[in-house]
mmCIF file of C-alpha atoms in Angstrom:
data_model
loop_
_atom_site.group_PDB
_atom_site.id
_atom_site.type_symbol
_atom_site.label_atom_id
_atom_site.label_comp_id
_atom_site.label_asym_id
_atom_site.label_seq_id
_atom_site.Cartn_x
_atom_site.Cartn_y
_atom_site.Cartn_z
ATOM 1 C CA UNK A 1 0.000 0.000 0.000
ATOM 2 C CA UNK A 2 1.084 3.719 -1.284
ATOM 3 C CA UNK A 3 1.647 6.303 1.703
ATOM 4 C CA UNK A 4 0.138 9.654 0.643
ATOM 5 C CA UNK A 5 2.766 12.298 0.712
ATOM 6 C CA UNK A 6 1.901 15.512 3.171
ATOM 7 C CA UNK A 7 3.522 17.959 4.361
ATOM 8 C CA UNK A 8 2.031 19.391 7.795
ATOM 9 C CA UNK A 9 2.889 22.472 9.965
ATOM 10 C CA UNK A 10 4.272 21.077 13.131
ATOM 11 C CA UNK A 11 5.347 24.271 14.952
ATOM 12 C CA UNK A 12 4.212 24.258 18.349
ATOM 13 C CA UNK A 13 2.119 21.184 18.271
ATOM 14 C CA UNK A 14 2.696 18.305 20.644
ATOM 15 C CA UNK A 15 4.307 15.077 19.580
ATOM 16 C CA UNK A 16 4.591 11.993 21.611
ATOM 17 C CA UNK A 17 7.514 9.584 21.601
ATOM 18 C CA UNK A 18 7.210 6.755 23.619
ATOM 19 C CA UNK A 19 10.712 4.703 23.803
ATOM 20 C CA UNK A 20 14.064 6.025 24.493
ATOM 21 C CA UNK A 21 16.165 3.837 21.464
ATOM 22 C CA UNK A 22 17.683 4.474 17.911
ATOM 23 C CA UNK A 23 14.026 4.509 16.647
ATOM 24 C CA UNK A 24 12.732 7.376 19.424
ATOM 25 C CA UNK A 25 16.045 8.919 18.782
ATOM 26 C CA UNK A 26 15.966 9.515 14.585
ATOM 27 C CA UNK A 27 12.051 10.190 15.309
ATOM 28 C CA UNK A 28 12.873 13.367 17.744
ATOM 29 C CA UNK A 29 15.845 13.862 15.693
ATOM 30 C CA UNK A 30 14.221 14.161 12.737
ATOM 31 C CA UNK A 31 10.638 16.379 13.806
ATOM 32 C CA UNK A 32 13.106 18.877 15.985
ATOM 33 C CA UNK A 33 14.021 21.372 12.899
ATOM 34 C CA UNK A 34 9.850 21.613 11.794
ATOM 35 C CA UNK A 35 9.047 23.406 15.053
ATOM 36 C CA UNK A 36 6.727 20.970 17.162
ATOM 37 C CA UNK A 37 6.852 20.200 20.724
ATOM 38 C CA UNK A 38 8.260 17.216 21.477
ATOM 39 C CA UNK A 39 7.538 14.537 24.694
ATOM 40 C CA UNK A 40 9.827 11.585 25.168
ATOM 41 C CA UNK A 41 9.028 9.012 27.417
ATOM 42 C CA UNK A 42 11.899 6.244 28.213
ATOM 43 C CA UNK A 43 14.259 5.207 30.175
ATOM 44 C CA UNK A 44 18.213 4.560 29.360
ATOM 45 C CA UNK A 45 18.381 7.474 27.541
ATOM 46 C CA UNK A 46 22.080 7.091 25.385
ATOM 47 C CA UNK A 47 24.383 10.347 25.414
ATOM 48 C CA UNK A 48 23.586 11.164 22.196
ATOM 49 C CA UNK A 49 19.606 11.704 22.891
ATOM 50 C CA UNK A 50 20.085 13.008 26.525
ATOM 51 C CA UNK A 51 22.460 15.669 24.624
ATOM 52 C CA UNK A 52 19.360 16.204 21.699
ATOM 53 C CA UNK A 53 16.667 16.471 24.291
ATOM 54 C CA UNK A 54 19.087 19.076 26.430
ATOM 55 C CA UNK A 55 20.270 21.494 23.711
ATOM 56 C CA UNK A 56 16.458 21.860 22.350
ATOM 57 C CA UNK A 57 14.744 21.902 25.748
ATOM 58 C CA UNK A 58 12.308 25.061 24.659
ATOM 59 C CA UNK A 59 11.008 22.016 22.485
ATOM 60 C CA UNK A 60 12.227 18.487 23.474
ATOM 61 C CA UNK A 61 10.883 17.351 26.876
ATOM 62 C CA UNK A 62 11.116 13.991 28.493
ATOM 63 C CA UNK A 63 9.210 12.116 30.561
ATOM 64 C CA UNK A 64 12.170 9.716 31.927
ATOM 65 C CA UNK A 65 10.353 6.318 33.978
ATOM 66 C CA UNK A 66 10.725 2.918 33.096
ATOM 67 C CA UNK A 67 8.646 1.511 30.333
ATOM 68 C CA UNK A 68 6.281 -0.957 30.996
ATOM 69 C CA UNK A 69 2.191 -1.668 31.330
ATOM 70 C CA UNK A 70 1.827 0.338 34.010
ATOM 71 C CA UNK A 71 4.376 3.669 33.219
ATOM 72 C CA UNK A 72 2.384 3.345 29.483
ATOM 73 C CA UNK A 73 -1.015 3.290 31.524
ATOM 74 C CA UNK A 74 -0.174 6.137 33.029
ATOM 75 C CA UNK A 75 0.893 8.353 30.203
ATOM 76 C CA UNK A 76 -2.420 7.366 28.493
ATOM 77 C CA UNK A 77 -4.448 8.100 31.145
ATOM 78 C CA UNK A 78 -2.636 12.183 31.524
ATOM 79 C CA UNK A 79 -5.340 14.681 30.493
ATOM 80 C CA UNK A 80 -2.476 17.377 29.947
ATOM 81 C CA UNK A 81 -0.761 15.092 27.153
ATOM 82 C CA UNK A 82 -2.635 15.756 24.508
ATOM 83 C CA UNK A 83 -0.352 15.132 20.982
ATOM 84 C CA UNK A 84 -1.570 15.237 17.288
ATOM 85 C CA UNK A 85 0.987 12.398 16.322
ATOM 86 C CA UNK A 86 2.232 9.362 18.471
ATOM 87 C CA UNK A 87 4.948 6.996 17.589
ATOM 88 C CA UNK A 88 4.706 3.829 19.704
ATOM 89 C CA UNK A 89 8.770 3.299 19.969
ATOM 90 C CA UNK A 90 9.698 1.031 22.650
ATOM 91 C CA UNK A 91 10.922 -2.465 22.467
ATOM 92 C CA UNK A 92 7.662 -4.012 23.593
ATOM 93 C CA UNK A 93 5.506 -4.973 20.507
ATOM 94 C CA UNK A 94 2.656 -5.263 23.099
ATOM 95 C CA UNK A 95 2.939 -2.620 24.704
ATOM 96 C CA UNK A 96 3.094 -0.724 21.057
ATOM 97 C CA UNK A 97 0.048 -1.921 20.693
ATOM 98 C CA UNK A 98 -1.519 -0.744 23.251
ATOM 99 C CA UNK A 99 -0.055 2.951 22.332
ATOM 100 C CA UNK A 100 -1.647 2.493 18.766
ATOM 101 C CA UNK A 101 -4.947 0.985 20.298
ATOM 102 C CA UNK A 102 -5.470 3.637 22.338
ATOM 103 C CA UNK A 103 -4.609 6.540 20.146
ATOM 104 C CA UNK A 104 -6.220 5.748 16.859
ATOM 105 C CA UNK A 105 -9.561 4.879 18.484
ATOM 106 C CA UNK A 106 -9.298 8.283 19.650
ATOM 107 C CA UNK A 107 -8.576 9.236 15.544
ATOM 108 C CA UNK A 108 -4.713 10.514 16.667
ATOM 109 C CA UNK A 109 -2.043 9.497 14.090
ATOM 110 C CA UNK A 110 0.318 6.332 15.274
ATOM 111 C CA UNK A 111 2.931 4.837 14.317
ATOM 112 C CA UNK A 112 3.914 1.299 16.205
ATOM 113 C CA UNK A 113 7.352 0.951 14.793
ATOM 114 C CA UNK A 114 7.302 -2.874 15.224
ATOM 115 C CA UNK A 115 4.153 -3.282 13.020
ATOM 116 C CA UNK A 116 3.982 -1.602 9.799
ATOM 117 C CA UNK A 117 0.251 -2.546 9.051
ATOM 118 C CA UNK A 118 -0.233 -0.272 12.189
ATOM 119 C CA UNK A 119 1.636 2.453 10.900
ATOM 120 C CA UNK A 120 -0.722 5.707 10.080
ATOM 121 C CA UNK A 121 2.210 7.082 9.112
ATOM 122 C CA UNK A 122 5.836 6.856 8.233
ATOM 123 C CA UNK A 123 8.889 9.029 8.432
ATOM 124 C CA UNK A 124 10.046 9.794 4.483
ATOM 125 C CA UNK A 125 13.709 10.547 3.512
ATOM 126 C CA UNK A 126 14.342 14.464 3.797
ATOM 127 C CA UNK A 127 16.158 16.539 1.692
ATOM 128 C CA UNK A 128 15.779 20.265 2.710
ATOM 129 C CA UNK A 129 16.943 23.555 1.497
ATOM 130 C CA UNK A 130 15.822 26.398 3.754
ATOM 131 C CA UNK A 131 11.803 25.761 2.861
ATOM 132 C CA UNK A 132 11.970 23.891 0.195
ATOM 133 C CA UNK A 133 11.555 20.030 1.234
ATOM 134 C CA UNK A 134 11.388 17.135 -0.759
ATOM 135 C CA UNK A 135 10.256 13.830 0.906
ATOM 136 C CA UNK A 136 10.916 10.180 -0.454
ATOM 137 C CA UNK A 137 9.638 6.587 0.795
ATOM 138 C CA UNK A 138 9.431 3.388 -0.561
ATOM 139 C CA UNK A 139 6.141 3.016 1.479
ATOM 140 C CA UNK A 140 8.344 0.869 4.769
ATOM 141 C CA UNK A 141 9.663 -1.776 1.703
ATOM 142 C CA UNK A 142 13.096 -0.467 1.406
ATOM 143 C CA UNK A 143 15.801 2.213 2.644
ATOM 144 C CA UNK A 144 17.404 1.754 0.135
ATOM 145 C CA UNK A 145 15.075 2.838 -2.564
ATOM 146 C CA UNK A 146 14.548 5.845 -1.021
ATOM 147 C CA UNK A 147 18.311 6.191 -0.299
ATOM 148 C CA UNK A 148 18.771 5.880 -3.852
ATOM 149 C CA UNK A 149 16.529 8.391 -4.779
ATOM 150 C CA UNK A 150 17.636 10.912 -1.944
ATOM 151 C CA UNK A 151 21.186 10.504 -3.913
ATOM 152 C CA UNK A 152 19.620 11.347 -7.117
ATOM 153 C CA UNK A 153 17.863 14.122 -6.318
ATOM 154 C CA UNK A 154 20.451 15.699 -4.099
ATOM 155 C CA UNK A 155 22.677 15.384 -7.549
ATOM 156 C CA UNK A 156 20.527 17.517 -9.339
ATOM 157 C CA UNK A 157 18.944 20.411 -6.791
ATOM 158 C CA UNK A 158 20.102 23.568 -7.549
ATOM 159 C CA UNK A 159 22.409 24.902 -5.235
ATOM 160 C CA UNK A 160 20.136 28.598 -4.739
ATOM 161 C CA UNK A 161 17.187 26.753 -4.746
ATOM 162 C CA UNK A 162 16.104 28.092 -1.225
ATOM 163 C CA UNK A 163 17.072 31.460 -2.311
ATOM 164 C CA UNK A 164 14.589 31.676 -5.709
ATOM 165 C CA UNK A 165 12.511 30.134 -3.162
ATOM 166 C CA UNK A 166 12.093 32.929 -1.453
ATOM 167 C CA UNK A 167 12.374 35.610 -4.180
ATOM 168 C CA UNK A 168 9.963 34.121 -5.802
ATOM 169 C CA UNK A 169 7.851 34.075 -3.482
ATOM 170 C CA UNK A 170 8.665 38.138 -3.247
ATOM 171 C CA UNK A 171 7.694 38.275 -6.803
ATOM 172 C CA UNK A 172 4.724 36.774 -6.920
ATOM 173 C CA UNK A 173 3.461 38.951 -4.415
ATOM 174 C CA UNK A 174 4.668 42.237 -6.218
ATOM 175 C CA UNK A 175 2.814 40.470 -9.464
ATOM 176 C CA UNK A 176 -0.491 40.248 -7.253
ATOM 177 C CA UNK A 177 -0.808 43.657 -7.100
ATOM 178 C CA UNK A 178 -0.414 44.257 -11.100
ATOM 179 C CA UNK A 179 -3.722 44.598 -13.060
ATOM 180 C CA UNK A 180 -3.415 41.863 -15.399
ATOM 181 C CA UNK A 181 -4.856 38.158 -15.335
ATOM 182 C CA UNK A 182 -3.834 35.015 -13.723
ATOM 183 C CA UNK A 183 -2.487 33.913 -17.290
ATOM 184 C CA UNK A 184 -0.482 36.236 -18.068
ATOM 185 C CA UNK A 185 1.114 36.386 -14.320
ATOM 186 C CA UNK A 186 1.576 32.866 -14.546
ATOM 187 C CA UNK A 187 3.464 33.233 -17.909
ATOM 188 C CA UNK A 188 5.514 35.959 -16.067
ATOM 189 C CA UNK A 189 6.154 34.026 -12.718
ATOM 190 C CA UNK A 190 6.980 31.423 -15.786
ATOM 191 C CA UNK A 191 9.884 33.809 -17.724
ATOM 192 C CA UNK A 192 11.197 35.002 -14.419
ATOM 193 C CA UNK A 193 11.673 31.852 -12.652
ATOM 194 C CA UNK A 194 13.501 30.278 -15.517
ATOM 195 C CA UNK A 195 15.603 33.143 -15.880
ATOM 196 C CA UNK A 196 16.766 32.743 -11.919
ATOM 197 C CA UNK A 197 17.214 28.719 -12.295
ATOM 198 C CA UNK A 198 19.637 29.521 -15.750
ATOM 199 C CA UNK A 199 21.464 32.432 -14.042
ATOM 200 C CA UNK A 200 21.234 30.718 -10.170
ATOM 201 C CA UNK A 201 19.466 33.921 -8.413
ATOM 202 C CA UNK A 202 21.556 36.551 -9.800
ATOM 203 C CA UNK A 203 19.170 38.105 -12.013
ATOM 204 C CA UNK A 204 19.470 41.743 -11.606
ATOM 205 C CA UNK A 205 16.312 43.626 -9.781
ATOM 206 C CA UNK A 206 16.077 45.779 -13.092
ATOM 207 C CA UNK A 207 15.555 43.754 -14.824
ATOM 208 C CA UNK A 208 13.254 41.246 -12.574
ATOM 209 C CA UNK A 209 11.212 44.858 -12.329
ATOM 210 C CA UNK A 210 10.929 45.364 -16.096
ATOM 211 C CA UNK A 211 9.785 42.058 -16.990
ATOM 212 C CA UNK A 212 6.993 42.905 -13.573
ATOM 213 C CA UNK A 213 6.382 45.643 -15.473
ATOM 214 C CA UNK A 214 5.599 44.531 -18.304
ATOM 215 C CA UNK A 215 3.270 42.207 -16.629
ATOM 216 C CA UNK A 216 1.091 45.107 -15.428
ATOM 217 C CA UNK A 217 0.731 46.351 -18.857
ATOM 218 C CA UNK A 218 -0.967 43.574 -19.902
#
């Protein structure tokens, strides 16, 4: 089965990560640069994660108790833990389970990490330049697939993509204000953005301005 690709706003929303290993780990490590708020529950926390957890603690909090029924009973039963996603990390398939269980009854996104039929979502391969992100996965079949990819497409990203990003994004607003249609400021948006790809963002604003300008005579 296909995973559908979306990208969500995380800033400031809770996540919950319940296991302190590799998986928990890459998990936190990988949702820390989108913004959310971040709950780890575990115990035997390595270096490496206690040092994560410590230089983002604005975001990255930890809950740190042995995990078992009783510790997960607990967490599930905390009114003030209230997360939009959940990954089910520890080494306990049951106990997973019961994470998942619990959760998607309650329509929260899970992920038990030792059960990929109860995965409502999965982790893809990043590759990010400032805001533009590109995600790849093979769907949980293979690492490498997506490795492969991530290789291929990193070979090939322009190196001011982030930049245009954002100039565009400039433009386009300075074209919403010109009296012409949405055809003919697409076909502009068009002619500028392929003259910043061919000359990698250093387009002068002169000319960026003039071809804007001829947009509004249109």
């Amino acid at each position: 089965m296909a995973f559908f690709p979306l990208f969500v706003n995380f800033k400031d929303k809770e996540v919950l990560i319940v296991g302190s290993g590799g998986t928990a780990f890459r998990s936190a490590k990988t949702l820390l640069p989108y913004e959310a708020s971040i709950l780890v529950a575990g115990a035997s926390f390595s270096d490496s994660f206690k040092e994560l957890i410590n230089s983002n603690s604005e975001r990255c909090t930890f809950l740190e108790m042995e995990i078992s029924e009783n510790s997960v009973q607990e967490i599930l039963n905390d009114p003030s833990i209230k997360p939009c996603l959940v990954v089910a990390a520890t080494e306990n398939p049951d106990l997973n389970k019961q994470i998942h269980d619990f959760y998607s009854d309650r329509h929260i996104l899970v992920a038990d990490v030792t059960n990929r039929s109860k995965c409502d979502f999965l982790f893809p391969t990043v590759i990010r330049r400032g805001d533009v992100v590109c995600g790849i996965s093979s769907s949980g079949k293979s690492p490498l697939v997506s490795e492969f990819l991530r290789n291929l497409i990193e070979s090939i990203f322009p190196e001011a993509i982030s930049d245009i990003n954002d100039h565009m994004d400039e433009i386009y607003q300075a074209l919403k204000q010109a009296s012409t249609s949405p055809e003919k400021r697409n076909e502009t948006l068009n002619r500028i953005f392929s003259r910043l790809i061919e000359d990698e963002n250093q387009t002068p604003d002169y000319e960026i301005d003039a071809m804007i300008g001829e947009a509004e005579m249109m």
